Coordinates of C-alpha atoms and ligand atoms in Angstrom, one line a residue:
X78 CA 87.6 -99.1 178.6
X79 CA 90.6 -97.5 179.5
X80 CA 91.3 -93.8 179.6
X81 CA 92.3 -92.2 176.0
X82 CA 91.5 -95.4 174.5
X83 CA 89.1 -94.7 171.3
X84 CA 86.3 -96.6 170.0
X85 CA 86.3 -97.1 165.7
X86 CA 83.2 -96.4 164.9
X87 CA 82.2 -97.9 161.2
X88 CA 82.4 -95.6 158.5
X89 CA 79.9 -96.1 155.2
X90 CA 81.9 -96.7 152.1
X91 CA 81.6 -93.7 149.5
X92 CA 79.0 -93.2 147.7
X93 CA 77.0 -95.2 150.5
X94 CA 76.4 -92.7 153.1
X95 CA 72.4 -92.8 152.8
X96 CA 72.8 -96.9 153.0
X97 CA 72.9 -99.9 151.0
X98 CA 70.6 -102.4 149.1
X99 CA 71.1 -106.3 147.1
X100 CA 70.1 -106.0 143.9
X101 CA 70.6 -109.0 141.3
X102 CA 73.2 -110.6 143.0
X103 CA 75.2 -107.5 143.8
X104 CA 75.9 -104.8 146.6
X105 CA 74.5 -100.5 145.3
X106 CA 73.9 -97.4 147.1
X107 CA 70.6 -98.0 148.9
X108 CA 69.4 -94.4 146.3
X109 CA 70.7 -96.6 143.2
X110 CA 68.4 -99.9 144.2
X111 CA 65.9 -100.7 141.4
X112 CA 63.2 -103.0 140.9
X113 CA 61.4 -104.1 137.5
X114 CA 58.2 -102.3 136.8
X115 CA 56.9 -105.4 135.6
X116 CA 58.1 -107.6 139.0
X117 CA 55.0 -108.8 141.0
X118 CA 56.3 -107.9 143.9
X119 CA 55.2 -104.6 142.5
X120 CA 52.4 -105.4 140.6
X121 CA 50.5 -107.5 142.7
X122 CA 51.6 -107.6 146.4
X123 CA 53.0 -111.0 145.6
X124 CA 56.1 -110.6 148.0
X125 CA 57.3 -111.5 151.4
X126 CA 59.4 -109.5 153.8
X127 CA 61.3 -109.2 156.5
X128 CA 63.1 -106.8 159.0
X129 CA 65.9 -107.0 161.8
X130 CA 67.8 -104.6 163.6
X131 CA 71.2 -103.9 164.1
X132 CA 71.6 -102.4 167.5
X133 CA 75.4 -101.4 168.6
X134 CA 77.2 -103.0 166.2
X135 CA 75.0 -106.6 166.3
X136 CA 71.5 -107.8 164.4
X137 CA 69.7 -108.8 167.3
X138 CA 67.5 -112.5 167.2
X139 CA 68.9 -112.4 163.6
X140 CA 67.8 -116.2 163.6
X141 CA 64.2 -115.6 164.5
X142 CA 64.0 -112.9 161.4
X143 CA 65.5 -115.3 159.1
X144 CA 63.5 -118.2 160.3
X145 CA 60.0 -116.3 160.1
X146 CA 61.6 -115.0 156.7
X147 CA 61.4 -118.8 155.3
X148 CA 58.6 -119.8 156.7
X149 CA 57.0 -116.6 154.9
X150 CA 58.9 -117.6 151.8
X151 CA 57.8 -121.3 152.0
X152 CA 53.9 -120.5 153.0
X153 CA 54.0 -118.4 149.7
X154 CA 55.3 -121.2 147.8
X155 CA 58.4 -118.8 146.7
X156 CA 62.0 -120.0 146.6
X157 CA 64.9 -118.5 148.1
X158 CA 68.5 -118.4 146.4
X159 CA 70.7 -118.2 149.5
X160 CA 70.4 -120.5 152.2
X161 CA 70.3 -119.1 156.4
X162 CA 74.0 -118.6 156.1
X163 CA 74.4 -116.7 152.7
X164 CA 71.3 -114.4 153.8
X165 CA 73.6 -113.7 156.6
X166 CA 76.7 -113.1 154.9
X167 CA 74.7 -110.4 152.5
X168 CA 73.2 -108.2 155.5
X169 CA 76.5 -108.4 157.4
X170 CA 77.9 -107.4 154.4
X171 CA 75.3 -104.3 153.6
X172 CA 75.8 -102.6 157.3
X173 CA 79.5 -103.3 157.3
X174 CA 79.3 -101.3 153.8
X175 CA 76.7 -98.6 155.1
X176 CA 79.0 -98.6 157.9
X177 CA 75.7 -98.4 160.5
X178 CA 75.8 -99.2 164.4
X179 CA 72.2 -99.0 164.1
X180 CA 70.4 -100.4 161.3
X181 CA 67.1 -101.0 159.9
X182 CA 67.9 -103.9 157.8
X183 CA 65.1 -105.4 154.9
X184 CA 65.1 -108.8 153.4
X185 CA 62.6 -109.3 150.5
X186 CA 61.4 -111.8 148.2
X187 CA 58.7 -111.0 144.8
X188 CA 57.1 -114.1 142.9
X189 CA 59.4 -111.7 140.2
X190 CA 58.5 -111.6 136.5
X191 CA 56.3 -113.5 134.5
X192 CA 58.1 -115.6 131.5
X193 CA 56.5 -114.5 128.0
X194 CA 53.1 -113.1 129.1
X195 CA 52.7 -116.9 131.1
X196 CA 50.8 -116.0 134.6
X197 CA 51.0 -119.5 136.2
X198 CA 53.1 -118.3 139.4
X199 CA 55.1 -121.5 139.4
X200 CA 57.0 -120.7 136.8
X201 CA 58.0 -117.2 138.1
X202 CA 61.5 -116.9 139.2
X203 CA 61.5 -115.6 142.4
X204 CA 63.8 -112.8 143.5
X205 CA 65.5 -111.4 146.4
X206 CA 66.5 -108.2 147.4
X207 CA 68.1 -106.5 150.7
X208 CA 68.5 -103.7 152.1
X209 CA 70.4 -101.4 155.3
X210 CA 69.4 -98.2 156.1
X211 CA 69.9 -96.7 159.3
X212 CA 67.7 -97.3 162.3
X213 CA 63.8 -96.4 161.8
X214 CA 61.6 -94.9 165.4
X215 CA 58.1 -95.9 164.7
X216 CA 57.7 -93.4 167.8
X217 CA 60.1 -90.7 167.2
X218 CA 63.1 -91.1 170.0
X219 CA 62.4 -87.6 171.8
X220 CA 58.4 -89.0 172.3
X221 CA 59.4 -92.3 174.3
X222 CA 57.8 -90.7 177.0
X223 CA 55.0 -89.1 175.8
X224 CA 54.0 -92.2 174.5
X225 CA 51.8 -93.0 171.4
X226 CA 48.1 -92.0 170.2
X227 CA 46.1 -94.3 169.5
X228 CA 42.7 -94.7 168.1
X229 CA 40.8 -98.0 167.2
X230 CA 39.8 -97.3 164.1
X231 CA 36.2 -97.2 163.3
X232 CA 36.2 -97.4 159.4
X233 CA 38.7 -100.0 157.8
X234 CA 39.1 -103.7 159.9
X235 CA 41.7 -105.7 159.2
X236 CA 41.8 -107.7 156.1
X237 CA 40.4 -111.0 157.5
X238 CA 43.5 -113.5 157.9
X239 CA 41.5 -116.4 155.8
X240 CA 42.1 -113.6 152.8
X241 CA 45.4 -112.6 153.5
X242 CA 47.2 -114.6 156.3
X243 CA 48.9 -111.4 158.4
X244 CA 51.4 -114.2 160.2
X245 CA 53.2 -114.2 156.4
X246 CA 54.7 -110.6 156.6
X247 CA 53.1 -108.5 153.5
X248 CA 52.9 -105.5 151.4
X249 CA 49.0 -105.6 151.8
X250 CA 48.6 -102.3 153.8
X251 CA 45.9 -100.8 152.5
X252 CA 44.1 -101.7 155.7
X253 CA 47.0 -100.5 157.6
X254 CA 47.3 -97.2 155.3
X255 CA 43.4 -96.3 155.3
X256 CA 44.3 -96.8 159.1
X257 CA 46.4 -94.4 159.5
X258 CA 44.6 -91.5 157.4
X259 CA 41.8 -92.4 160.1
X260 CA 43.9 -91.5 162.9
X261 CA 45.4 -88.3 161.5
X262 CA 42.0 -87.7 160.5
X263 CA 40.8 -87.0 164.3
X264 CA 44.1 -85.8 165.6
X265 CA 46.0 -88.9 166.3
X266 CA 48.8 -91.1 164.4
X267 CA 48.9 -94.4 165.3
X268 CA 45.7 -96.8 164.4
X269 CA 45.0 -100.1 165.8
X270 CA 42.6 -102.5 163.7
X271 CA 39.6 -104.6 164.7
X272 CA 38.6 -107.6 163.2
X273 CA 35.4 -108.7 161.8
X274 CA 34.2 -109.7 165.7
X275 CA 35.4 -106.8 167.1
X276 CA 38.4 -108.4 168.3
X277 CA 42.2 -106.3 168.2
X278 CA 44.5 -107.0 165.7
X279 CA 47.6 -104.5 165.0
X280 CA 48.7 -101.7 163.7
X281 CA 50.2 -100.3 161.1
X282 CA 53.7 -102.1 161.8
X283 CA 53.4 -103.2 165.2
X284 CA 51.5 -105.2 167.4
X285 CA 49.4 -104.5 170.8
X286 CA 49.5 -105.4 174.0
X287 CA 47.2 -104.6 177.0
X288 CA 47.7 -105.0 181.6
X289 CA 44.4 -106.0 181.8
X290 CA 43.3 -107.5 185.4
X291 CA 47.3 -108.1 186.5
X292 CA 47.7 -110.2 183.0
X293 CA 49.3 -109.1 179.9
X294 CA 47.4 -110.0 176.5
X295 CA 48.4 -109.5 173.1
X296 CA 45.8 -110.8 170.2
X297 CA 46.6 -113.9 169.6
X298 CA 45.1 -114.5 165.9
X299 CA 44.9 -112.0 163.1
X300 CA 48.3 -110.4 163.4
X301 CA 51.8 -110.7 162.2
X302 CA 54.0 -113.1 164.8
X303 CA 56.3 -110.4 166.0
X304 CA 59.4 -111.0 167.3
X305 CA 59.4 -108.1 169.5
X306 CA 55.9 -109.5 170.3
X307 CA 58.0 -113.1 171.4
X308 CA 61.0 -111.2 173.3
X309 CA 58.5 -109.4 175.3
X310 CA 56.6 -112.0 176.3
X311 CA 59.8 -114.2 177.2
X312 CA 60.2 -111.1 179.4
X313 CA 57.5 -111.0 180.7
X314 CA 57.6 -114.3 182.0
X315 CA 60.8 -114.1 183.4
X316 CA 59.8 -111.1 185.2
X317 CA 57.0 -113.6 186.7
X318 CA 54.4 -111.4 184.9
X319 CA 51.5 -113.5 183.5
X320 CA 51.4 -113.1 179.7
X321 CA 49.8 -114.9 176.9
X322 CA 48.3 -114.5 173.3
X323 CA 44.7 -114.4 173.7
X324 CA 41.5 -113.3 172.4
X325 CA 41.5 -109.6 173.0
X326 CA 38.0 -108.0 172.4
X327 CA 38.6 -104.2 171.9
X328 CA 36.6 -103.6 175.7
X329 CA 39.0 -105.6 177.1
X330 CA 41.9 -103.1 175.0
X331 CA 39.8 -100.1 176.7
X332 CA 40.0 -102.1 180.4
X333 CA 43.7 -102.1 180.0
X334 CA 45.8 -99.8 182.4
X335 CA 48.9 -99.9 180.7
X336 CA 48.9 -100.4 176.9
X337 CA 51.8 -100.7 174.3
X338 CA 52.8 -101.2 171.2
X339 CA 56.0 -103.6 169.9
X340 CA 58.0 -103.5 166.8
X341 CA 61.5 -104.2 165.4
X342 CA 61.6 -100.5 164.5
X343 CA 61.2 -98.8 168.2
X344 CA 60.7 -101.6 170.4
X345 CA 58.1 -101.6 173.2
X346 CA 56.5 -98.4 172.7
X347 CA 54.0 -97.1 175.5
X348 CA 50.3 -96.0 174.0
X349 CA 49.3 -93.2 176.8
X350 CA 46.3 -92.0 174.8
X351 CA 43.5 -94.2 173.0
X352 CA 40.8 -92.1 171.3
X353 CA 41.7 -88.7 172.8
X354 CA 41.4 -90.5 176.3
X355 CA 44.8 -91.1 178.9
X356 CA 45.3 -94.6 179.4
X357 CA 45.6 -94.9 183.1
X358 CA 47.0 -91.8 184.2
X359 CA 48.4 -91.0 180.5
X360 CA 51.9 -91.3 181.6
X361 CA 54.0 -94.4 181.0
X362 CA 53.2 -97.1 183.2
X363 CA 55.7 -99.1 185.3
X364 CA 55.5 -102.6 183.7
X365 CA 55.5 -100.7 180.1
X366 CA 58.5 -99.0 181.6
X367 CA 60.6 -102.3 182.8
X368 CA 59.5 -104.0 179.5
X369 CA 61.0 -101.4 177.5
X370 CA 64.3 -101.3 179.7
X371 CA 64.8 -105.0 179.9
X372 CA 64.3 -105.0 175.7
X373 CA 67.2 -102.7 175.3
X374 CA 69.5 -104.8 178.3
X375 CA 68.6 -107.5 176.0
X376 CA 70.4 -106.2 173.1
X377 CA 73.7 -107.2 174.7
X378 CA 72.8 -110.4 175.4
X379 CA 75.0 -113.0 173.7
X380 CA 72.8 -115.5 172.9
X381 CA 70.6 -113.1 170.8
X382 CA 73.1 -111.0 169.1
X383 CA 75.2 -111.6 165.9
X384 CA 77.9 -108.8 165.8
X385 CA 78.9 -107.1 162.4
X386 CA 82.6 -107.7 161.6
X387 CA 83.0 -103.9 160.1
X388 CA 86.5 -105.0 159.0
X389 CA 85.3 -107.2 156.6
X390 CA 85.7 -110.5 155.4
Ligands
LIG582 N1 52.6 -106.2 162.7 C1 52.8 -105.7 161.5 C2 51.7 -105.6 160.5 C3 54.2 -105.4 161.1 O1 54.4 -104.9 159.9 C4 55.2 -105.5 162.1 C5 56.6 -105.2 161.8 O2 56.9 -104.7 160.7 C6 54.9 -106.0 163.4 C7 53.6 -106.3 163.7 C8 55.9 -106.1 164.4 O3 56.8 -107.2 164.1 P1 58.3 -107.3 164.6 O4 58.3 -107.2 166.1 O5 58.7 -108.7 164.1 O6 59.0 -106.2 164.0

């Protein structure tokens, strides 16, 4: 950029500042956004979700979101309105409005509202709703590295996946929220969930991953698909860094000597402490350290980012 030269940054139309949300069809201050009291979505869980990122001015792996956002849809039995490129069109639309660089950006669809008392779910029509809000840290920024605390949690597992399949991404956190009272509970914040066999799950928005024996692991059943999870371990094979979903019993989690967490909202997030212990020498480790930096680099990569055209359409 040359000297003097000034970068526009996107302003948030008025009356937008705090963000912006799709409701029925049309674009209202994120505060304004409404849903029925009698939706399912609210009632009963019955609702699919998803979230991307806008990072500089671009949703980044935009296509993987919407994709997993179908495929959540479709394994729901829930129709969508708007095709890929309509969904598109609408978040574009919501940053460009909030006028974010950095967005947290929510796609959602309920069964919706039950005709005349009727409770047969097929003949719900489903809805869908958006949001943009600015960026969410599930690690607070100035804490990068400090890292996380963790605890496995020793009373809530996860809801077992034959219940509630976690790779359809759902409102059913009271697991995830029992979790998290658990950690506060003995001084920590973030909680990581066993199954029924003592295997790692997630946590309460993100999933795991441990170094253990040179190899990184990351549970490969009873957890959402992430596609944090997927970039890393893209990463990590390009790094030359062997990396797979796998079975991850939690002693293998305590072997580990580097340990992270990954989600949309923060990234690749160290965990230096699990149970009130340092993992390895508490401080971030080095391949925690690359992941993280190579994550970010990859946010101006091309082929995974969809920029926002904040002059509009
Ligand atoms: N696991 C759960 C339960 C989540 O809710 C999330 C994200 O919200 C993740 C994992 C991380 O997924 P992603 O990397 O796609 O954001």
């Amino acid at each position: 950029m040359s000297a003097g030269s000034a970068v526009r940054l996107p302003t948030a139309a008025p009356g937008y500042e705090e963000g912006a949300a799709w409701v029925d069809g049309a674009c209202v201050p994120s505060g304004e956004a409404k849903v029925s009291i009698v939706d399912t979505g609210f009632s009963r869980s019955d609702v699919t979700y998803d979230v991307v990122a806008v990072w500089g001015g671009a949703f980044f792996r935009l296509d993987d979101h919407l994709e997993r956002f179908e495929r959540s849809c479709a394994g729901l039995r829930m129709t969508l309105a708007h095709s890929r490129e309509e969904l598109a069109g609408i978040l574009a639309e919501l940053v460009r409005v909030a006028g974010l660089r950095e967005a947290y950006v929510e796609v959602i669809c309920t069964r919706g509202v039950s005709r005349g008392g009727v409770r047969d779910p097929r003949t719900f029509e489903n809805r869908f709703f958006a949001y943009a809000v600015p960026y969410v840290w599930l690690l607070p920024v100035a804490e990068a590295d400090t890292g996380m605390d963790a605890v496995v949690t020793r009373t809530v597992r996860r809801i077992p996946s034959e219940s509630v399949d976690p790779t359809i991404k759902n409102f059913h956190w009271g697991d995830l929220t029992r979790g998290l009272y658990e950690a506060y509970d003995r001084g920590a914040r973030y909680p990581i969930l066993l199954d029924a066999d003592g295997r790692v799950t997630e946590g309460a928005g993100y999933n795991v991953f441990a170094l253990v024996d040179g190899r990184l692991l990351t549970p490969a059943t009873g957890t959402l698909e992430g596609i944090t999870r997927r970039v890393v371990l893209e990463l990590a094979e390009q790094e030359g860094i062997p990396a797979a979903p796998a079975d991850l019993p939690e002693a293998e989690l305590r072997r580990g000597t580097e340990l992270f967490a990954t989600s949309t909202a923060g990234g690749v997030m160290p965990i230096t402490s699990l149970d009130g212990e340092p993992v390895g020498d508490g401080r971030v480790g080095p391949l925690t350290r690359r992941l993280r930096e190579r994550y970010w680099a990859a946010h101006e990569d091309p082929r995974h980012t969809t920029p926002v055209d904040y002059a509009g359409a």
